[in-house]
Short mmCIF file of C-alpha atoms in Angstrom, two decimals:
data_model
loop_
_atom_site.label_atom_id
_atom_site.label_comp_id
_atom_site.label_asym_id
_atom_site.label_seq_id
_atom_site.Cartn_x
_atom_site.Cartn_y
_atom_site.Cartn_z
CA UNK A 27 3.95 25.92 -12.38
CA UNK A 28 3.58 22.41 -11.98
CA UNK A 29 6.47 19.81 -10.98
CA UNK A 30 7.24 16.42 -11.93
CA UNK A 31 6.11 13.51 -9.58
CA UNK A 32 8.59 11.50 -8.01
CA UNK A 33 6.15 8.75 -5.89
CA UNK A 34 3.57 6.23 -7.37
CA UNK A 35 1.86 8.39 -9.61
CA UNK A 36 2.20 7.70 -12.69
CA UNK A 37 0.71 8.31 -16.25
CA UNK A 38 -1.53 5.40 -17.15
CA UNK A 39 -0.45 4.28 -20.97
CA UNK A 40 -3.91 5.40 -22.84
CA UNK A 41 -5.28 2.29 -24.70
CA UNK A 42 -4.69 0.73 -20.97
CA UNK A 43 -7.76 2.88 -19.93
CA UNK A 44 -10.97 1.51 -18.93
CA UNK A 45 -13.24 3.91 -17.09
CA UNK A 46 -15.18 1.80 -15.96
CA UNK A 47 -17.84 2.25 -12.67
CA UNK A 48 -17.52 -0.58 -10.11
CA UNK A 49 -20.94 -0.55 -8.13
CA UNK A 50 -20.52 -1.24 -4.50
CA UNK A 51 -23.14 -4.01 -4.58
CA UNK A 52 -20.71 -6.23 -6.92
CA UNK A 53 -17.77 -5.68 -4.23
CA UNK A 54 -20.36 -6.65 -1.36
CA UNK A 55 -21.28 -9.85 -3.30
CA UNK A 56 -17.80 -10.83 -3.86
CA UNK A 57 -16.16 -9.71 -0.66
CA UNK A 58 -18.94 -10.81 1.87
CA UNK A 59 -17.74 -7.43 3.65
CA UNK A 60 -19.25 -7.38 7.34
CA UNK A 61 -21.99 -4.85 8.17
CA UNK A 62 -19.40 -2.48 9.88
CA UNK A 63 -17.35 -2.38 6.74
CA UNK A 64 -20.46 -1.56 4.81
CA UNK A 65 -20.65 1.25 6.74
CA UNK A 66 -17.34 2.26 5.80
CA UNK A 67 -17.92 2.29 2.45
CA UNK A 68 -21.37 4.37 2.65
CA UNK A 69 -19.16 6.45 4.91
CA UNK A 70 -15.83 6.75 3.18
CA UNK A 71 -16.59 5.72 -0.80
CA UNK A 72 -18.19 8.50 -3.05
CA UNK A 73 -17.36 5.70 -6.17
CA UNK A 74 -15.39 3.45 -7.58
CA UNK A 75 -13.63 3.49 -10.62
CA UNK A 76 -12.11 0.83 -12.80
CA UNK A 77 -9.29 3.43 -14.24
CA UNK A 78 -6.79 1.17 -15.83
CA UNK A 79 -5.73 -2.52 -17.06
CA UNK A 80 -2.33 -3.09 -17.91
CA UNK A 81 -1.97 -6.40 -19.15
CA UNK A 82 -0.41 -8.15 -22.22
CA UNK A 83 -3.10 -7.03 -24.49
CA UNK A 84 -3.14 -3.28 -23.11
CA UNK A 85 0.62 -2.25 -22.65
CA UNK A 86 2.85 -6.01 -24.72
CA UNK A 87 4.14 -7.20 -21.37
CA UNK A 88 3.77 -10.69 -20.65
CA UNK A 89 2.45 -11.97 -17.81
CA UNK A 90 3.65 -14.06 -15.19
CA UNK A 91 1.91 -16.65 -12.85
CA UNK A 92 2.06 -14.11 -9.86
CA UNK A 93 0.76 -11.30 -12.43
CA UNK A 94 -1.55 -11.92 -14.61
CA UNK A 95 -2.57 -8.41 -15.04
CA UNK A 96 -2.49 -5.64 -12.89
CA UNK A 97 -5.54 -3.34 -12.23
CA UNK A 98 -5.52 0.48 -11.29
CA UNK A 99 -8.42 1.55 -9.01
CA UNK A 100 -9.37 4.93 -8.79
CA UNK A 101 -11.30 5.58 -5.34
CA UNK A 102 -13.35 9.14 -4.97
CA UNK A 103 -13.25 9.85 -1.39
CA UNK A 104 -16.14 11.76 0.84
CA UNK A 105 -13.37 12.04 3.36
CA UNK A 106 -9.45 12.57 2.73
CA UNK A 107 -8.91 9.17 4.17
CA UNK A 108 -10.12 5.47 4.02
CA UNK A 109 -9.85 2.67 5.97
CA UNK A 110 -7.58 -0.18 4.76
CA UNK A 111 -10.93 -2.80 5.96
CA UNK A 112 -12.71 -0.68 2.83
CA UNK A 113 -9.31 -1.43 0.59
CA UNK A 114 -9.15 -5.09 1.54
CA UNK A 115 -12.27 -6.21 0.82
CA UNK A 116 -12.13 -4.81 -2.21
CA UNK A 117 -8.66 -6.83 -2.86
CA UNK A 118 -10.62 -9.41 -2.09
CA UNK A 119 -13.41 -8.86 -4.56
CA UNK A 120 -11.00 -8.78 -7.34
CA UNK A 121 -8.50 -11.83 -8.12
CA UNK A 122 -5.51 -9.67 -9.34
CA UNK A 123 -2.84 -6.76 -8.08
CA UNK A 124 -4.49 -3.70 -7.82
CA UNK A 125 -3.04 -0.07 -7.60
CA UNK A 126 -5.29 2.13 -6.04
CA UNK A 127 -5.47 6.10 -6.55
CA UNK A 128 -7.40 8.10 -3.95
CA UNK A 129 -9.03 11.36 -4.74
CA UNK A 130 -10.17 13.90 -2.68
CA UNK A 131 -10.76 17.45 -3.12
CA UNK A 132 -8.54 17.79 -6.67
CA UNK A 133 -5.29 15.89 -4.48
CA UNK A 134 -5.00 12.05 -5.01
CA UNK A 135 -3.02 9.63 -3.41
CA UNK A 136 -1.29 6.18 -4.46
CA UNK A 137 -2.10 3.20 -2.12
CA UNK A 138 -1.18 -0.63 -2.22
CA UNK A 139 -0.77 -3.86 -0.93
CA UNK A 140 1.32 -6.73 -2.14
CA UNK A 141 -1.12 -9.27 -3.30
CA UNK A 142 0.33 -12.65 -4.54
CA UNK A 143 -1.70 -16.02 -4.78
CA UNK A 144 -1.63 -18.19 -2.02
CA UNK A 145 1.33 -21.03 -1.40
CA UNK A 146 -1.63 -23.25 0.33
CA UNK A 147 -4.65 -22.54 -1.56
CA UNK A 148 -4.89 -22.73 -5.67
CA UNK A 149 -7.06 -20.07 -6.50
CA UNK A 150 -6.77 -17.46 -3.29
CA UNK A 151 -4.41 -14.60 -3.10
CA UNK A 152 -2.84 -13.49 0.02
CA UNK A 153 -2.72 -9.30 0.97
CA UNK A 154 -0.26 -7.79 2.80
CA UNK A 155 -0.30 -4.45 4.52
CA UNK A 156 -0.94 -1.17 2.58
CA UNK A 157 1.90 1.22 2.20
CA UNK A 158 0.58 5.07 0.88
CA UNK A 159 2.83 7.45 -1.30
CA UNK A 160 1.71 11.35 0.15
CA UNK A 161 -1.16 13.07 -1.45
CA UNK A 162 -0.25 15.14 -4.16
CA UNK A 163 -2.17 17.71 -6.38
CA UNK A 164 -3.84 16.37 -9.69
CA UNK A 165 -2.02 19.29 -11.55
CA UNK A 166 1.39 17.59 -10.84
CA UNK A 167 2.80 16.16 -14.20
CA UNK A 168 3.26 12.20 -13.99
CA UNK A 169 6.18 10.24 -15.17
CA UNK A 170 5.25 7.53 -18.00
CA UNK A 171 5.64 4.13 -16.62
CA UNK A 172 8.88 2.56 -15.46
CA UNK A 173 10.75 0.25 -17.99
CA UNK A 174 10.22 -3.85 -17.43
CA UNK A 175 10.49 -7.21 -19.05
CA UNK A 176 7.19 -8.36 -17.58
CA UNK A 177 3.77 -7.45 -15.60
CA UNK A 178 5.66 -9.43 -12.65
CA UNK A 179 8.75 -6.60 -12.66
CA UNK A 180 6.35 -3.88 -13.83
CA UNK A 181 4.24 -4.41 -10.57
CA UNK A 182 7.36 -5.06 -8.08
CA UNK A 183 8.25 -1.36 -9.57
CA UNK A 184 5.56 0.36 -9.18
CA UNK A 185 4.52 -0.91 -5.85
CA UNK A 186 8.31 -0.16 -4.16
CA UNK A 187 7.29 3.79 -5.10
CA UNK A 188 4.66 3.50 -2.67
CA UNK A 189 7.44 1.90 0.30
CA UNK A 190 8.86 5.04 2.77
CA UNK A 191 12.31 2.47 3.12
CA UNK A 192 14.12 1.90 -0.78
CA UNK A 193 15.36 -1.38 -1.64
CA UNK A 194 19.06 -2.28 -0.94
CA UNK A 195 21.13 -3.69 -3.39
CA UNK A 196 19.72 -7.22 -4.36
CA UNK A 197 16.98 -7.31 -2.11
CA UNK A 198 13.78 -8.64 -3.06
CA UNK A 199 10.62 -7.43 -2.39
CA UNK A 200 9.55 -9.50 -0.42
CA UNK A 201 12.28 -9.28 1.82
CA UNK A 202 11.64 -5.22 1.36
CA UNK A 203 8.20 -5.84 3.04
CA UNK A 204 9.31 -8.05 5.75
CA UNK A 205 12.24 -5.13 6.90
CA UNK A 206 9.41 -3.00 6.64
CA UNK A 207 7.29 -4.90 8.85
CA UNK A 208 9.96 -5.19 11.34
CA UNK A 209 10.56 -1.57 11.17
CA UNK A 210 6.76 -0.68 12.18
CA UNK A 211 6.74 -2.69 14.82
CA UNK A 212 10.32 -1.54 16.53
CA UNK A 213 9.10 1.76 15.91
CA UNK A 214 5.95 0.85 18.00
CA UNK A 215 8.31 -0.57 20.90
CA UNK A 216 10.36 2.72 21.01
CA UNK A 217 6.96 4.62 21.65
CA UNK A 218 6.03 2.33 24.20
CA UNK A 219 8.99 2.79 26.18
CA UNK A 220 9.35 6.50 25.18
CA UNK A 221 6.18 6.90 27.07
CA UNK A 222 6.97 4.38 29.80
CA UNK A 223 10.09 6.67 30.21
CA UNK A 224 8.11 9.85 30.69
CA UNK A 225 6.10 8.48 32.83
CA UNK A 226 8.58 6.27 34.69
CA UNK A 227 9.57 8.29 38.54
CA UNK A 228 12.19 6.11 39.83
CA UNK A 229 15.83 6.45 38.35
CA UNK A 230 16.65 2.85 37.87
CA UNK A 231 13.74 2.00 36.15
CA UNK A 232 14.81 5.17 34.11
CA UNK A 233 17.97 3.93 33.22
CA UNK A 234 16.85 0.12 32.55
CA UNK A 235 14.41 1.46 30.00
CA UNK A 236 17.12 3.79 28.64
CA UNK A 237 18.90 0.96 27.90
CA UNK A 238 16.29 -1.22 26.10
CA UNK A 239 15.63 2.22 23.95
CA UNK A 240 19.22 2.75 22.68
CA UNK A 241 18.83 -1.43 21.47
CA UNK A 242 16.02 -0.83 19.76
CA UNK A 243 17.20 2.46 18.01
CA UNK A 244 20.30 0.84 17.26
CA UNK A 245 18.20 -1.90 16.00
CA UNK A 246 16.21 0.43 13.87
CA UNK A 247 18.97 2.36 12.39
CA UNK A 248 20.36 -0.87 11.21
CA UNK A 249 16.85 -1.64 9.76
CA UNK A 250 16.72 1.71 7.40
CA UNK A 251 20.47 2.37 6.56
#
C-alpha cells in the first residue's frame, strides 16, 4: 500500500512537463566546472533531465523579479549520493531556481538551494547551501502543489519542505536559512568539544568544557524551539 508524501515531493502539474535531456557538455560550457568536478559528474551523473517548468505560461502564476520561473531537475544517479560541487555548477549553468529530484535505484530524493540574483551584480544569482528532504520510494503518492499567489511564494513553499527546522511564525526565509546556518555550525562546535571532552584527562579542563557545552546546547535549543 502506498502512503502519501509529506516532504518536497510533489506532483508536477502535467502541461508543466518538459522531458527534456540536458547533455553534460552544455553544463560544462556554461559552468566552466573544474576538471575534478568533471570527474564528479562522469562519476556520480547517469543523466540529466529537464523534468519540469513552472512558470506563468505552464501553471498562471505570475512571476516575480526574484522568480522568473522555476525549473525542476531530475538527476539519475550511478551512486545514491552526489556531491553538492556537481549540484552547483549546474545552478550555475542555469539562470533560474531549480528543484532538483535525485533517483537512484526506484527511491528519489528532493534537493535545493536558495538561489536569488545577486544585490551587487545585475545578471548573477547567488546559491546558498543545499538542504535534502529523505529519499523516499517512487511508489509513494505525491501531494499536488501547494496553493500561492505567485512563482516567488510558490518557490519559498516548496523549498521550506526540503528545511529539517519549520518556519516560526512570521519568519522569512531568509531569516529561516540564516537560523539554519547558525544551527549547523553550533552543532559542529558541540562535536568538537564532545570529542575534546572524551578525550580531555584532567578534571578541570573537564568541567571548563562542560561548561562551554551546556552554552552551546542551550544556545541550540533556543535555535530549533
Amino acid at each position: 500500500m502506498v502512503t502519501l508524501a509529506s516532504s518536497a515531493l510533489f506532483a508536477w502539474p502535467p502541461q508543466a512537463a518538459v522531458g527534456r535531456p540536458v547533455a553534460k557538455s552544455k553544463i560544462y560550457a556554461h559552468a566552466k566546472p573544474t576538471a575534478a568536478v568533471r570527474t564528479l559528474f562522469v562519476q556520480q551523473v547517469e543523466s540529466i533531465t529537464w523534468a519540469c517548468k513552472l512558470a506563468p505560461e505552464t501553471i498562471n502564476l505570475p512571476a516575480k523579479p526574484a522568480v522568473p520561473e522555476i525549473e525542476v531537475f531530475d538527476v539519475a544517479l550511478k551512486l545514491p549520493d552526489v556531491s553538492h560541487s556537481v549540484l552547483r555548477c549546474i545552478d550555475k549553468a542555469i539562470p533560474f531556481p531549480i528543484l532538483f529530484v535525485l533517483r537512484h535505484d526506484g527511491h528519489s530524493q528532493p534537493i535545493a538551494a536558495y538561489k536569488r540574483p545577486s544585490d551587487a551584480a545585475s545578471g548573477q544569482w547567488v546559491v546558498g547551501d543545499y538542504h535534502a528532504a529523505p529519499w523516499q520510494k517512487d511508489s509513494v503518492v505525491r501531494p499536488g502543489l501547494p496553493m500561492a499567489l505567485d512563482l516567488q511564494g510558490l518557490y519559498e513553499q516548496l523549498l521550506r519542505q526540503h528545511l529539517v527546522v519549520p518556519a516560526r511564525a512570521g519568519e522569512s526565509l531568509r531569516d529561516q536559512l540564516d537560523r539554519l546556518s547558525l544551527l549547523s555550525a553550533k552543532q559542529t562546535a558541540a562535536a568538537r568539544l564532545e570529542t575534546r571532552l572524551a578525550q580531555e584527562k584532567q578534571f578541570n579542563r573537564k568541567v571548563e568544557i562542560n561548561a562551554q557545552l551546556r552554552t552551546i546546547r542551550q544556545e541550540l535549543d533556543s535555535l530549533t524551539n
